Amino acid sequence: MTVNFEDVFQRAPTPTMVLDRNLVFVAANASYLNLFNLTEDDLLGKYVFDAFPESEDRVQAMTDVFQRTFVEGTSTIAEIPFRIDVNGVTKEQWWTATQVAITDEASGQDYLIQYTENVTERVKLRNLREAMLAELQHRIGNIFTVVSAISRQTGRVAKDVPDFLKRFDQRLTSLIKVNKELSGQRVEFDKLGDVIMHQLSVHAAHSMDRVAINGPDFPLSMLQSQAASMAVHELATNAIKYGALSNAEGEIDVSWELLPGDACRLIWRETGPITPSNGSGAGYGTMLLTTILPNQLDGVAQQEFGEGSFTYTLEIGTR
């Protein structure tokens, strides 16, 4: 049986390209062209860094890898960051590229074959885990404040000591479950509304009459669910420490709306007596809410403090 290797190359699902000894494109399969939204005319016969301009340092580093491949036979460039247009939206992705050198026996020409693997989810998951470890240290500082607040909230509604102990034990059990989830165990919820309700049912169990939650169904991946849980957990903890849940008068309104491109905008708004210490300091909690978690969710975030109010806006999937 004769194998049409050109057809196999073009149909291969892995983005693959071929360079000659001068690092000029001689072939690229359909998966590679589709990845960058290019045609063969855009690449074939062009020097690789004319087709894909890079910084001088990066050109030198990658050239060294390519030339070393011709000598050693194989090489790998792990987790290369790229900003790639996906359905009209620029997304940050990470790819691992493997290079293999071959020699055409008929012509004696050397070629470099590169095939790539999208490792974006792997990189994001690792970054999220690293963020969670740092967040754990931050959370330890908050946990005693939360437990103290839970005891005060429970004491206001308990009928007697046995009732207090029963309610308090239930709240602590729920809090332990939340912390296990945020420490890397699987989050049980795959919709934004369920994540929000789950977190607030723990932190505001006796204050839900002062909490409004409203929004359409918005599905989350496992990675998104974990990041969203961390965001709502941080917001709820802050509300207990010095926000709307630190007193008997504050209110929380949580709403979200769908945006084009399978995206979403979440708005968390607190009103009422809010301690001035709920300010715009650049502590770890602020960095978590405004930088780390939005990056994990391919979005942006901002927070605003007003007279007797606090508003946090988080977009998911807009970047």
Short mmCIF file of C-alpha atoms in Angstrom, two decimals:
data_model
loop_
_atom_site.label_atom_id
_atom_site.label_comp_id
_atom_site.label_asym_id
_atom_site.label_seq_id
_atom_site.Cartn_x
_atom_site.Cartn_y
_atom_site.Cartn_z
CA MET A 1 0.00 0.00 0.00
CA THR A 2 1.31 3.42 -0.96
CA VAL A 3 1.01 6.16 1.67
CA ASN A 4 0.44 9.72 0.50
CA PHE A 5 2.63 11.47 3.07
CA GLU A 6 1.74 14.92 1.74
CA ASP A 7 -1.93 14.19 2.45
CA VAL A 8 -1.09 12.81 5.90
CA PHE A 9 0.97 15.93 6.67
CA GLN A 10 -1.82 18.28 5.61
CA ARG A 11 -4.51 16.39 7.54
CA ALA A 12 -2.52 16.02 10.77
CA PRO A 13 -4.37 17.74 13.66
CA THR A 14 -1.12 18.95 15.24
CA PRO A 15 0.16 22.31 13.92
CA THR A 16 3.37 21.44 12.05
CA MET A 17 5.81 23.38 9.88
CA VAL A 18 9.13 22.70 8.11
CA LEU A 19 12.16 25.01 7.82
CA ASP A 20 15.30 24.60 5.76
CA ARG A 21 18.87 25.14 7.00
CA ASN A 22 18.44 28.92 6.53
CA LEU A 23 15.27 28.89 8.67
CA VAL A 24 13.07 29.57 5.66
CA PHE A 25 9.58 28.04 5.49
CA VAL A 26 9.29 25.16 3.03
CA ALA A 27 6.02 23.66 4.31
CA ALA A 28 3.20 24.22 6.81
CA ASN A 29 0.16 22.03 7.28
CA ALA A 30 -3.46 23.18 7.45
CA SER A 31 -3.58 23.09 11.27
CA TYR A 32 -0.57 25.41 11.47
CA LEU A 33 -2.01 27.84 8.91
CA ASN A 34 -5.42 27.86 10.61
CA LEU A 35 -3.82 28.53 13.99
CA PHE A 36 -2.33 31.80 12.75
CA ASN A 37 -5.06 32.54 10.19
CA LEU A 38 -2.51 32.51 7.36
CA THR A 39 -2.15 30.98 3.90
CA GLU A 40 0.79 29.17 2.32
CA ASP A 41 1.57 32.32 0.32
CA ASP A 42 2.04 34.17 3.62
CA LEU A 43 4.76 31.75 4.77
CA LEU A 44 6.43 29.63 2.12
CA GLY A 45 9.81 30.99 1.04
CA LYS A 46 9.97 33.46 3.93
CA TYR A 47 12.52 33.63 6.73
CA VAL A 48 10.74 32.51 9.90
CA PHE A 49 11.35 35.78 11.77
CA ASP A 50 10.19 37.85 8.80
CA ALA A 51 6.92 35.94 8.92
CA PHE A 52 6.76 36.17 12.73
CA PRO A 53 8.72 39.23 13.93
CA GLU A 54 10.15 38.92 17.44
CA SER A 55 12.36 40.95 19.75
CA GLU A 56 16.09 40.76 19.09
CA ASP A 57 16.73 38.72 22.24
CA ARG A 58 13.98 36.26 21.44
CA VAL A 59 15.14 35.90 17.82
CA GLN A 60 18.64 35.07 19.02
CA ALA A 61 17.42 32.59 21.62
CA MET A 62 15.13 30.75 19.20
CA THR A 63 17.74 30.79 16.42
CA ASP A 64 20.20 29.14 18.80
CA VAL A 65 17.63 26.44 19.55
CA PHE A 66 16.93 25.82 15.86
CA GLN A 67 20.61 25.64 14.92
CA ARG A 68 21.35 23.36 17.86
CA THR A 69 18.58 21.07 16.65
CA PHE A 70 20.42 20.52 13.36
CA VAL A 71 23.42 19.36 15.40
CA GLU A 72 21.75 17.38 18.19
CA GLY A 73 18.72 16.08 16.31
CA THR A 74 15.91 17.26 18.61
CA SER A 75 14.99 20.16 20.90
CA THR A 76 11.99 21.51 22.79
CA ILE A 77 10.88 25.05 23.58
CA ALA A 78 8.47 24.83 26.49
CA GLU A 79 5.49 27.09 27.17
CA ILE A 80 6.03 29.86 24.64
CA PRO A 81 3.55 32.72 25.22
CA PHE A 82 1.63 33.98 22.18
CA ARG A 83 -1.24 36.38 21.67
CA ILE A 84 -3.43 34.73 19.03
CA ASP A 85 -6.63 35.96 17.39
CA VAL A 86 -9.47 33.51 18.13
CA ASN A 87 -12.79 34.34 16.46
CA GLY A 88 -11.93 38.03 16.41
CA VAL A 89 -10.76 38.12 20.05
CA THR A 90 -7.07 38.24 20.97
CA LYS A 91 -6.30 35.50 23.48
CA GLU A 92 -3.09 34.81 25.36
CA GLN A 93 -2.01 31.22 24.81
CA TRP A 94 0.99 29.08 25.66
CA TRP A 95 2.46 26.51 23.28
CA THR A 96 5.23 23.94 23.62
CA ALA A 97 7.18 23.38 20.40
CA THR A 98 9.27 20.30 19.59
CA GLN A 99 11.85 20.43 16.79
CA VAL A 100 13.27 17.43 14.94
CA ALA A 101 16.05 17.59 12.34
CA ILE A 102 15.87 15.33 9.28
CA THR A 103 17.96 14.94 6.14
CA ASP A 104 16.48 14.32 2.71
CA GLU A 105 18.51 11.36 1.46
CA ALA A 106 17.87 12.21 -2.18
CA SER A 107 19.10 15.81 -2.03
CA GLY A 108 21.19 15.76 1.12
CA GLN A 109 19.32 18.84 2.34
CA ASP A 110 18.72 19.29 6.08
CA TYR A 111 15.29 20.30 7.33
CA LEU A 112 13.76 21.13 10.69
CA ILE A 113 10.25 19.89 11.47
CA GLN A 114 8.45 21.66 14.29
CA TYR A 115 5.20 20.43 15.81
CA THR A 116 3.40 22.26 18.58
CA GLU A 117 1.06 21.51 21.48
CA ASN A 118 -1.35 23.97 23.07
CA VAL A 119 -0.53 23.89 26.80
CA THR A 120 -2.57 26.96 27.78
CA GLU A 121 -4.89 25.14 30.19
CA ARG A 122 -1.93 23.40 31.83
CA VAL A 123 -0.09 26.70 32.35
CA LYS A 124 -3.18 28.46 33.67
CA LEU A 125 -3.93 25.61 36.06
CA ARG A 126 -0.37 25.69 37.41
CA ASN A 127 -0.49 29.47 37.78
CA LEU A 128 -3.80 29.18 39.58
CA ARG A 129 -2.39 26.60 41.98
CA GLU A 130 0.57 28.86 42.71
CA ALA A 131 -1.83 31.73 43.32
CA MET A 132 -3.87 29.54 45.64
CA LEU A 133 -0.80 28.69 47.71
CA ALA A 134 -0.06 32.38 48.15
CA GLU A 135 -3.74 33.04 48.79
CA LEU A 136 -3.73 30.34 51.47
CA GLN A 137 -1.25 32.35 53.50
CA HIS A 138 -3.45 35.39 53.05
CA ARG A 139 -6.55 33.40 53.98
CA ILE A 140 -5.03 32.10 57.22
CA GLY A 141 -4.86 35.70 58.38
CA ASN A 142 -8.57 36.08 57.60
CA ILE A 143 -9.90 32.81 58.97
CA PHE A 144 -9.92 33.84 62.62
CA THR A 145 -11.79 37.02 61.75
CA VAL A 146 -14.38 35.01 59.82
CA VAL A 147 -14.85 32.49 62.66
CA SER A 148 -15.28 35.34 65.13
CA ALA A 149 -17.86 36.99 62.86
CA ILE A 150 -19.71 33.69 62.42
CA SER A 151 -19.93 33.30 66.19
CA ARG A 152 -21.37 36.82 66.55
CA GLN A 153 -23.87 36.30 63.73
CA THR A 154 -24.93 32.94 65.14
CA GLY A 155 -25.28 34.38 68.63
CA ARG A 156 -27.75 36.99 67.37
CA VAL A 157 -30.19 34.35 66.10
CA ALA A 158 -29.60 31.38 68.44
CA LYS A 159 -32.39 30.64 70.93
CA ASP A 160 -30.12 29.12 73.58
CA VAL A 161 -26.68 27.56 74.04
CA PRO A 162 -27.53 24.15 72.47
CA ASP A 163 -29.08 25.94 69.49
CA PHE A 164 -25.98 28.15 69.21
CA LEU A 165 -23.66 25.12 69.25
CA LYS A 166 -25.72 23.35 66.59
CA ARG A 167 -25.84 26.38 64.28
CA PHE A 168 -22.20 27.26 64.89
CA ASP A 169 -21.07 23.70 64.11
CA GLN A 170 -23.03 23.75 60.85
CA ARG A 171 -21.44 27.04 59.83
CA LEU A 172 -17.93 25.82 60.66
CA THR A 173 -18.51 22.60 58.70
CA SER A 174 -19.55 24.65 55.66
CA LEU A 175 -16.55 26.94 56.08
CA ILE A 176 -14.19 23.95 56.23
CA LYS A 177 -15.71 22.59 53.02
CA VAL A 178 -15.23 25.91 51.23
CA ASN A 179 -11.59 26.11 52.31
CA LYS A 180 -10.92 22.57 51.10
CA GLU A 181 -12.31 23.49 47.69
CA LEU A 182 -10.19 26.62 47.50
CA SER A 183 -7.10 24.65 48.49
CA GLY A 184 -7.16 22.69 45.26
CA GLN A 185 -9.86 20.06 45.61
CA ARG A 186 -12.53 19.87 42.93
CA VAL A 187 -15.14 22.63 42.98
CA GLU A 188 -18.61 21.12 42.75
CA PHE A 189 -20.32 23.90 40.82
CA ASP A 190 -20.18 24.64 37.10
CA LYS A 191 -22.40 27.74 36.96
CA LEU A 192 -21.53 31.22 38.17
CA GLY A 193 -24.77 31.63 40.12
CA ASP A 194 -24.19 28.39 42.03
CA VAL A 195 -20.63 29.44 42.93
CA ILE A 196 -21.87 32.77 44.30
CA MET A 197 -24.76 31.23 46.23
CA HIS A 198 -22.49 28.55 47.71
CA GLN A 199 -19.95 31.06 49.00
CA LEU A 200 -22.52 33.48 50.39
CA SER A 201 -24.54 30.71 52.04
CA VAL A 202 -21.48 30.13 54.22
CA HIS A 203 -20.38 33.70 54.88
CA ALA A 204 -23.83 35.31 55.10
CA ALA A 205 -25.98 32.43 56.32
CA HIS A 206 -27.84 34.60 58.84
CA SER A 207 -27.83 37.72 56.67
CA MET A 208 -29.20 36.44 53.37
CA ASP A 209 -32.19 38.77 53.73
CA ARG A 210 -29.69 41.58 53.09
CA VAL A 211 -28.18 39.88 50.03
CA ALA A 212 -29.61 40.06 46.50
CA ILE A 213 -28.31 37.65 43.83
CA ASN A 214 -29.51 37.91 40.26
CA GLY A 215 -28.20 36.83 36.86
CA PRO A 216 -28.67 34.39 33.97
CA ASP A 217 -27.09 30.95 33.65
CA PHE A 218 -23.40 31.26 32.84
CA PRO A 219 -21.46 27.98 32.61
CA LEU A 220 -17.93 27.77 33.99
CA SER A 221 -15.07 25.41 33.26
CA MET A 222 -13.39 23.74 36.23
CA LEU A 223 -10.58 26.31 36.08
CA GLN A 224 -13.04 29.22 35.87
CA SER A 225 -15.15 27.81 38.70
CA GLN A 226 -12.17 27.62 41.02
CA ALA A 227 -10.99 31.15 40.18
CA ALA A 228 -14.52 32.56 40.55
CA SER A 229 -14.88 30.79 43.91
CA MET A 230 -11.66 32.41 45.11
CA ALA A 231 -12.89 35.84 44.01
CA VAL A 232 -16.28 35.55 45.73
CA HIS A 233 -14.64 34.06 48.83
CA GLU A 234 -12.29 37.06 49.05
CA LEU A 235 -15.15 39.53 48.54
CA ALA A 236 -17.33 37.83 51.15
CA THR A 237 -14.47 37.69 53.65
CA ASN A 238 -13.80 41.40 53.15
CA ALA A 239 -17.51 42.10 53.62
CA ILE A 240 -17.40 40.31 56.98
CA LYS A 241 -14.22 42.08 58.11
CA TYR A 242 -15.12 45.67 57.26
CA GLY A 243 -17.88 45.74 54.68
CA ALA A 244 -21.62 45.19 54.48
CA LEU A 245 -21.60 42.04 56.63
CA SER A 246 -19.59 43.64 59.44
CA ASN A 247 -22.74 45.35 60.74
CA ALA A 248 -26.50 44.86 60.86
CA GLU A 249 -27.37 47.49 58.24
CA GLY A 250 -25.23 46.81 55.19
CA GLU A 251 -26.55 45.20 52.02
CA ILE A 252 -24.94 43.29 49.16
CA ASP A 253 -26.22 43.19 45.60
CA VAL A 254 -24.58 40.66 43.26
CA SER A 255 -25.60 40.64 39.61
CA TRP A 256 -24.11 39.53 36.32
CA GLU A 257 -24.92 39.89 32.65
CA LEU A 258 -23.92 38.05 29.50
CA LEU A 259 -21.57 39.72 27.04
CA PRO A 260 -20.78 38.88 23.39
CA GLY A 261 -18.37 36.03 22.77
CA ASP A 262 -19.40 33.75 25.65
CA ALA A 263 -18.28 36.37 28.16
CA CYS A 264 -19.83 37.76 31.32
CA ARG A 265 -19.68 40.83 33.57
CA LEU A 266 -20.10 40.35 37.34
CA ILE A 267 -20.92 43.32 39.58
CA TRP A 268 -20.62 43.03 43.38
CA ARG A 269 -21.94 46.10 45.18
CA GLU A 270 -22.02 46.76 48.92
CA THR A 271 -23.87 49.65 50.56
CA GLY A 272 -24.24 50.78 54.14
CA PRO A 273 -21.74 51.50 56.91
CA ILE A 274 -18.35 50.46 55.54
CA THR A 275 -15.24 50.90 57.66
CA PRO A 276 -12.67 53.25 56.07
CA SER A 277 -10.07 50.47 56.34
CA ASN A 278 -11.89 48.87 53.40
CA GLY A 279 -9.75 51.19 51.34
CA SER A 280 -7.82 50.82 48.16
CA GLY A 281 -4.59 49.52 49.67
CA ALA A 282 -2.38 47.41 47.46
CA GLY A 283 -2.33 44.33 49.70
CA TYR A 284 -2.43 40.74 48.54
CA GLY A 285 -6.24 40.65 48.62
CA THR A 286 -6.41 43.62 46.25
CA MET A 287 -3.85 42.05 43.91
CA LEU A 288 -5.80 38.78 44.00
CA LEU A 289 -9.06 40.49 43.00
CA THR A 290 -7.72 42.97 40.46
CA THR A 291 -4.84 41.12 38.80
CA ILE A 292 -4.29 37.43 39.58
CA LEU A 293 -7.85 36.08 39.28
CA PRO A 294 -8.88 38.27 36.30
CA ASN A 295 -5.85 36.92 34.43
CA GLN A 296 -6.97 33.37 35.18
CA LEU A 297 -10.44 34.22 33.87
CA ASP A 298 -9.22 35.94 30.67
CA GLY A 299 -10.84 39.15 31.86
CA VAL A 300 -10.34 42.43 33.65
CA ALA A 301 -11.48 43.79 37.01
CA GLN A 302 -11.78 47.06 38.85
CA GLN A 303 -12.96 48.16 42.27
CA GLU A 304 -14.36 51.48 43.39
CA PHE A 305 -14.93 52.89 46.86
CA GLY A 306 -17.55 55.56 47.45
CA GLU A 307 -19.27 57.19 50.40
CA GLY A 308 -20.86 54.22 52.12
CA SER A 309 -20.38 51.94 49.13
CA PHE A 310 -17.99 49.49 47.50
CA THR A 311 -18.29 48.16 43.94
CA TYR A 312 -16.26 45.39 42.35
CA THR A 313 -16.63 44.60 38.64
CA LEU A 314 -15.18 41.45 37.11
CA GLU A 315 -15.36 40.53 33.44
CA ILE A 316 -14.88 36.88 32.47
CA GLY A 317 -13.71 35.89 29.00
CA THR A 318 -13.37 39.39 27.53
CA ARG A 319 -9.60 39.45 27.01
#
